XYZ file of C-alpha atoms in Angstrom:
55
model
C -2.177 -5.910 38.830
C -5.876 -6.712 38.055
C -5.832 -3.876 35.534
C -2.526 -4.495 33.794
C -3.785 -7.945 32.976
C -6.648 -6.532 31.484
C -5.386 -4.037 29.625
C -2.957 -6.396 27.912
C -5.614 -8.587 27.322
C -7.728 -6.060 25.697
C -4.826 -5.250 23.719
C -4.067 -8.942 22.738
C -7.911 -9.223 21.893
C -7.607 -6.171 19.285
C -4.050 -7.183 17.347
C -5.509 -10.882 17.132
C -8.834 -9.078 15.453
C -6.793 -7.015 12.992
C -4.001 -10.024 12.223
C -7.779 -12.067 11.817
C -8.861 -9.864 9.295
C -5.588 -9.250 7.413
C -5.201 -13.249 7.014
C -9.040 -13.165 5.506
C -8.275 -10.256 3.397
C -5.382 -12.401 2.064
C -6.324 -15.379 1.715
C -9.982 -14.979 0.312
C -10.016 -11.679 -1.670
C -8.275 -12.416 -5.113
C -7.070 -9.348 -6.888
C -8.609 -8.363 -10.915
C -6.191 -7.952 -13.163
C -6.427 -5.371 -15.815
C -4.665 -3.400 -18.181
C -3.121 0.404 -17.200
C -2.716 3.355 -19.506
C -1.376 6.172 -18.314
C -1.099 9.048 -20.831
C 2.187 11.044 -20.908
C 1.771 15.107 -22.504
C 3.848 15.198 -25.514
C 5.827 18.247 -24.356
C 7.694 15.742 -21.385
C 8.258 12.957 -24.066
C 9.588 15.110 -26.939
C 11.674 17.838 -24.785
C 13.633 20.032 -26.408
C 16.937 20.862 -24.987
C 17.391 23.502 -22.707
C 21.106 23.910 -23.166
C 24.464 22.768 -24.039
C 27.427 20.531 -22.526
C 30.620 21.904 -22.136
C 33.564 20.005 -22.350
């Protein structure tokens, strides 16, 4: 039983240390914004079509 209660320990030590360090993360680091371009080829905005509908 010794070693049960350990391990479980050990285990509740490590998820405290990560939740620790995900609450710091959040709460101290404040994102930059900034603008995105993201350039599209001109062949996928001005597509020809390939074929026709039939009714």
């Amino acid at each position: 039983m010794p070693t049960l209660f350990r391990f479980l320990v050990v285990c509740a030590v490590i998820a405290g240390s990560i939740y620790g360090a995900m609450w710091a993360l959040a709460t101290f680091v404040e994102p930059k914004q900034r603008d995105v371009t993201i350039r599209l080829p001109s062949e996928r905005v001005n597509s020809q079509p390939t074929g026709t509908v039939k009714k």
